[in-house]
mmCIF file of C-alpha atoms in Angstrom:
data_model
loop_
_atom_site.group_PDB
_atom_site.id
_atom_site.type_symbol
_atom_site.label_atom_id
_atom_site.label_comp_id
_atom_site.label_asym_id
_atom_site.label_seq_id
_atom_site.Cartn_x
_atom_site.Cartn_y
_atom_site.Cartn_z
ATOM 1 C CA MET A 1 -31.999 -27.002 -3.261
ATOM 2 C CA THR A 2 -28.703 -24.949 -3.054
ATOM 3 C CA GLU A 3 -28.223 -21.292 -2.958
ATOM 4 C CA GLN A 4 -26.624 -21.530 -6.314
ATOM 5 C CA ALA A 5 -29.607 -23.005 -7.670
ATOM 6 C CA ASP A 6 -32.155 -20.785 -6.078
ATOM 7 C CA LEU A 7 -29.883 -17.789 -7.675
ATOM 8 C CA PHE A 8 -30.314 -19.428 -11.101
ATOM 9 C CA THR A 9 -33.905 -20.282 -10.740
ATOM 10 C CA GLY A 10 -34.592 -16.439 -9.477
ATOM 11 C CA ALA A 11 -32.451 -14.969 -12.396
ATOM 12 C CA ARG A 12 -34.397 -17.184 -15.035
ATOM 13 C CA ARG A 13 -37.562 -16.026 -13.237
ATOM 14 C CA VAL A 14 -36.677 -12.506 -13.782
ATOM 15 C CA PHE A 15 -35.877 -12.906 -17.213
ATOM 16 C CA TRP A 16 -39.419 -14.500 -17.778
ATOM 17 C CA GLY A 17 -40.805 -11.513 -15.965
ATOM 18 C CA TYR A 18 -39.325 -9.396 -18.360
ATOM 19 C CA PHE A 19 -40.120 -11.170 -21.206
ATOM 20 C CA PHE A 20 -43.937 -10.968 -20.389
ATOM 21 C CA LEU A 21 -43.771 -7.436 -19.241
ATOM 22 C CA LEU A 22 -42.026 -6.335 -22.542
ATOM 23 C CA LEU A 23 -43.684 -8.304 -25.100
ATOM 24 C CA ASP A 24 -47.148 -7.251 -25.407
ATOM 25 C CA PHE A 25 -49.756 -8.993 -27.758
ATOM 26 C CA ASN A 26 -53.437 -8.342 -27.490
ATOM 27 C CA LEU A 27 -56.848 -9.049 -28.896
ATOM 28 C CA ASN A 28 -58.837 -5.903 -29.119
ATOM 29 C CA PHE A 29 -62.740 -5.902 -29.425
ATOM 30 C CA ASN A 30 -63.932 -2.674 -30.219
ATOM 31 C CA SER A 31 -61.282 -1.242 -27.857
ATOM 32 C CA ASP A 32 -63.775 -2.019 -24.911
ATOM 33 C CA PHE A 33 -62.693 -5.421 -24.105
ATOM 34 C CA THR A 34 -59.025 -6.707 -24.421
ATOM 35 C CA ILE A 35 -57.641 -10.054 -24.006
ATOM 36 C CA PRO A 36 -53.772 -9.943 -23.308
ATOM 37 C CA LEU A 37 -52.067 -13.034 -25.062
ATOM 38 C CA LEU A 38 -49.152 -12.163 -23.008
ATOM 39 C CA PRO A 39 -50.563 -10.675 -19.709
ATOM 40 C CA ASN A 40 -48.806 -8.175 -17.887
ATOM 41 C CA PHE A 41 -49.696 -9.739 -14.390
ATOM 42 C CA ILE A 42 -48.134 -12.899 -15.132
ATOM 43 C CA GLY A 43 -44.748 -10.936 -15.450
ATOM 44 C CA TRP A 44 -45.148 -9.508 -12.306
ATOM 45 C CA ILE A 45 -45.822 -12.865 -10.702
ATOM 46 C CA PHE A 46 -42.746 -14.137 -12.423
ATOM 47 C CA LEU A 47 -40.658 -10.900 -11.082
ATOM 48 C CA TRP A 48 -42.235 -11.904 -7.775
ATOM 49 C CA ARG A 49 -41.147 -15.202 -7.555
ATOM 50 C CA GLY A 50 -37.677 -14.123 -8.893
ATOM 51 C CA VAL A 51 -37.006 -11.805 -6.115
ATOM 52 C CA ASP A 52 -38.340 -14.268 -3.669
ATOM 53 C CA ALA A 53 -35.815 -16.829 -5.092
ATOM 54 C CA LEU A 54 -32.900 -14.151 -4.939
ATOM 55 C CA SER A 55 -33.504 -12.223 -2.115
ATOM 56 C CA SER A 56 -31.824 -14.813 0.181
ATOM 57 C CA ALA A 57 -28.762 -13.778 -1.375
ATOM 58 C CA ARG A 58 -29.491 -10.081 -1.480
ATOM 59 C CA PRO A 59 -32.056 -8.926 1.111
ATOM 60 C CA SER A 60 -32.693 -5.749 -0.072
ATOM 61 C CA LEU A 61 -34.544 -7.549 -2.909
ATOM 62 C CA GLU A 62 -37.261 -8.773 -0.179
ATOM 63 C CA LEU A 63 -38.568 -5.086 -0.058
ATOM 64 C CA LEU A 64 -39.612 -5.372 -3.685
ATOM 65 C CA LYS A 65 -42.079 -8.249 -3.234
ATOM 66 C CA PRO A 66 -44.834 -5.743 -2.190
ATOM 67 C CA PHE A 67 -44.266 -3.489 -4.911
ATOM 68 C CA CYS A 68 -44.341 -6.569 -7.470
ATOM 69 C CA THR A 69 -47.575 -7.673 -5.930
ATOM 70 C CA ALA A 70 -49.201 -4.051 -6.326
ATOM 71 C CA LEU A 71 -48.098 -3.501 -9.672
ATOM 72 C CA GLY A 72 -49.362 -7.129 -10.875
ATOM 73 C CA VAL A 73 -52.970 -5.985 -9.290
ATOM 74 C CA CYS A 74 -52.700 -2.854 -11.115
ATOM 75 C CA ALA A 75 -51.890 -4.590 -14.257
ATOM 76 C CA LEU A 76 -55.125 -6.464 -14.158
ATOM 77 C CA THR A 77 -56.449 -3.349 -15.613
ATOM 78 C CA GLN A 78 -55.128 -4.350 -19.128
ATOM 79 C CA PHE A 79 -58.463 -6.667 -19.366
ATOM 80 C CA VAL A 80 -60.607 -3.613 -19.493
ATOM 81 C CA PRO A 81 -58.744 -0.802 -21.021
ATOM 82 C CA SER A 82 -62.074 1.325 -20.354
ATOM 83 C CA LEU A 83 -60.993 1.683 -16.666
ATOM 84 C CA ASP A 84 -57.431 3.501 -17.715
ATOM 85 C CA GLY A 85 -59.864 6.721 -17.717
ATOM 86 C CA LEU A 86 -61.633 6.214 -14.327
ATOM 87 C CA ILE A 87 -58.062 5.937 -12.769
ATOM 88 C CA PRO A 88 -57.201 9.167 -11.114
ATOM 89 C CA GLY A 89 -54.236 10.914 -12.616
ATOM 90 C CA TRP A 90 -52.282 11.373 -9.319
ATOM 91 C CA LEU A 91 -52.939 7.343 -8.715
ATOM 92 C CA SER A 92 -51.389 6.601 -12.435
ATOM 93 C CA LEU A 93 -48.658 8.972 -11.841
ATOM 94 C CA PHE A 94 -47.909 7.141 -8.659
ATOM 95 C CA ILE A 95 -48.109 4.005 -10.489
ATOM 96 C CA SER A 96 -45.411 4.989 -12.721
ATOM 97 C CA MET A 97 -43.248 6.110 -10.169
ATOM 98 C CA LEU A 98 -43.526 2.509 -8.742
ATOM 99 C CA THR A 99 -42.895 0.913 -11.378
ATOM 100 C CA LEU A 100 -39.894 2.661 -12.418
ATOM 101 C CA TYR A 101 -38.508 2.431 -8.915
ATOM 102 C CA THR A 102 -39.088 -1.245 -8.826
ATOM 103 C CA HIS A 103 -37.138 -1.532 -12.261
ATOM 104 C CA PHE A 104 -34.465 0.474 -10.876
ATOM 105 C CA GLN A 105 -34.002 -1.349 -7.635
ATOM 106 C CA LEU A 106 -34.346 -4.749 -9.166
ATOM 107 C CA LEU A 107 -32.039 -4.500 -11.909
ATOM 108 C CA THR A 108 -29.537 -2.552 -9.614
ATOM 109 C CA ASP A 109 -29.376 -5.599 -7.343
ATOM 110 C CA LEU A 110 -29.180 -8.143 -10.132
ATOM 111 C CA ALA A 111 -25.833 -6.321 -11.117
ATOM 112 C CA ALA A 112 -24.664 -6.159 -7.829
ATOM 113 C CA LEU A 113 -25.547 -9.886 -7.468
ATOM 114 C CA ALA A 114 -23.315 -10.435 -10.911
ATOM 115 C CA GLU A 115 -20.307 -8.712 -9.228
ATOM 116 C CA GLU A 116 -20.656 -10.610 -5.891
ATOM 117 C CA MET A 117 -21.414 -14.028 -7.032
ATOM 118 C CA LEU A 118 -19.744 -14.251 -10.535
ATOM 119 C CA ASP A 119 -17.031 -11.970 -9.994
ATOM 120 C CA ASP A 120 -17.934 -10.767 -13.127
ATOM 121 C CA GLY A 121 -17.247 -6.695 -13.180
ATOM 122 C CA GLU A 122 -18.063 -6.552 -16.804
ATOM 123 C CA LEU A 123 -21.711 -8.291 -16.598
ATOM 124 C CA ALA A 124 -22.409 -5.795 -13.584
ATOM 125 C CA LYS A 125 -21.608 -3.135 -15.839
ATOM 126 C CA ARG A 126 -23.466 -4.287 -18.810
ATOM 127 C CA LEU A 127 -26.535 -4.972 -16.533
ATOM 128 C CA ARG A 128 -26.103 -1.174 -15.154
ATOM 129 C CA THR A 129 -25.889 0.319 -18.455
ATOM 130 C CA SER A 130 -28.977 -1.758 -19.892
ATOM 131 C CA ARG A 131 -30.687 -0.602 -16.711
ATOM 132 C CA THR A 132 -30.134 3.215 -17.244
ATOM 133 C CA LEU A 133 -31.127 2.779 -20.742
ATOM 134 C CA PHE A 134 -34.245 0.711 -20.234
ATOM 135 C CA LEU A 135 -35.370 3.246 -17.526
ATOM 136 C CA LEU A 136 -34.592 6.189 -19.849
ATOM 137 C CA GLY A 137 -36.805 4.834 -22.297
ATOM 138 C CA GLN A 138 -39.460 3.828 -19.944
ATOM 139 C CA THR A 139 -39.471 7.171 -18.591
ATOM 140 C CA ALA A 140 -39.748 8.612 -22.058
ATOM 141 C CA MET A 141 -42.582 6.228 -23.059
ATOM 142 C CA TYR A 142 -44.494 7.774 -20.000
ATOM 143 C CA CYS A 143 -43.957 11.389 -21.532
ATOM 144 C CA TYR A 144 -44.690 10.521 -25.010
ATOM 145 C CA ASP A 145 -47.626 12.557 -24.998
ATOM 146 C CA LEU A 146 -45.256 15.493 -25.042
ATOM 147 C CA VAL A 147 -43.877 14.643 -28.549
ATOM 148 C CA LEU A 148 -46.871 13.227 -29.945
ATOM 149 C CA GLN A 149 -47.182 15.813 -32.493
ATOM 150 C CA ALA A 150 -43.840 15.204 -34.134
ATOM 151 C CA MET A 151 -44.510 11.483 -35.306
ATOM 152 C CA GLY A 152 -41.114 11.151 -36.374
ATOM 153 C CA LEU A 153 -39.745 11.484 -32.883
ATOM 154 C CA VAL A 154 -42.640 9.070 -31.738
ATOM 155 C CA VAL A 155 -41.473 6.301 -34.188
ATOM 156 C CA LEU A 156 -37.809 6.952 -33.321
ATOM 157 C CA LEU A 157 -38.901 6.455 -29.680
ATOM 158 C CA LEU A 158 -40.856 3.312 -29.941
ATOM 159 C CA ALA A 159 -37.648 1.778 -31.930
ATOM 160 C CA VAL A 160 -35.195 3.204 -29.259
ATOM 161 C CA THR A 161 -37.327 1.709 -26.616
ATOM 162 C CA PHE A 162 -37.481 -1.619 -28.682
ATOM 163 C CA CYS A 163 -33.937 -1.900 -29.265
ATOM 164 C CA VAL A 164 -33.170 -1.057 -25.647
ATOM 165 C CA SER A 165 -35.915 -3.911 -24.112
ATOM 166 C CA VAL A 166 -34.356 -6.535 -26.663
ATOM 167 C CA LEU A 167 -30.748 -5.519 -24.893
ATOM 168 C CA LEU A 168 -32.244 -6.000 -21.497
ATOM 169 C CA LEU A 169 -33.675 -9.387 -22.133
ATOM 170 C CA PHE A 170 -30.139 -10.581 -23.741
ATOM 171 C CA GLN A 171 -28.223 -9.359 -20.468
ATOM 172 C CA LEU A 172 -30.932 -10.861 -18.153
ATOM 173 C CA TRP A 173 -30.732 -14.440 -20.091
ATOM 174 C CA GLY A 174 -26.941 -14.133 -20.182
ATOM 175 C CA PHE A 175 -26.795 -13.324 -16.205
ATOM 176 C CA SER A 176 -29.184 -16.581 -15.718
ATOM 177 C CA ARG A 177 -26.782 -18.336 -18.040
ATOM 178 C CA ASP A 178 -23.638 -17.506 -16.163
ATOM 179 C CA LEU A 179 -25.314 -18.733 -12.883
ATOM 180 C CA GLU A 180 -26.233 -21.855 -14.571
ATOM 181 C CA THR A 181 -22.886 -22.601 -15.759
ATOM 182 C CA GLN A 182 -21.486 -21.741 -12.326
ATOM 183 C CA GLN A 183 -23.699 -24.006 -10.592
ATOM 184 C CA SER A 184 -22.850 -26.948 -12.885
ATOM 185 C CA PRO A 185 -19.733 -29.199 -11.629
#
């Protein structure tokens, strides 16, 4: 497999990773047992595989593999929501910070790859903008308990976060598509 094909494969895996992380459909049974239809740990597996494929072009991505592994293992608690109450607050905070850092570093490296490999400064700028908006939305979602009393703000926050997530998915798909067209003869 050529390096360009590895980049396309890695970028497509990153897209599918975010797809699984951002779309959350569950079947709940009395709030004690949940069956995720699109489990988050699959998203972290896709991100790990994407990072692995892209690390040949961007070695700093290699550092994210243990984080994706740890976050994938933590995502297994999604199957038993009652475990959330047993996780100490400091560990939950650490996992949240690790998640935000992983997203930041991965999306920053993808923007740098777009600039280096595709010579597309505009795509890199859109990826960085999507990264920043996405991380702001995710940070706000971690803190949504602070605005829970104002239901209008919660609805607005959910709507904005949804729109930003869709924007990020479009940018990641465009990045992988551009790598695919550059790979084609």
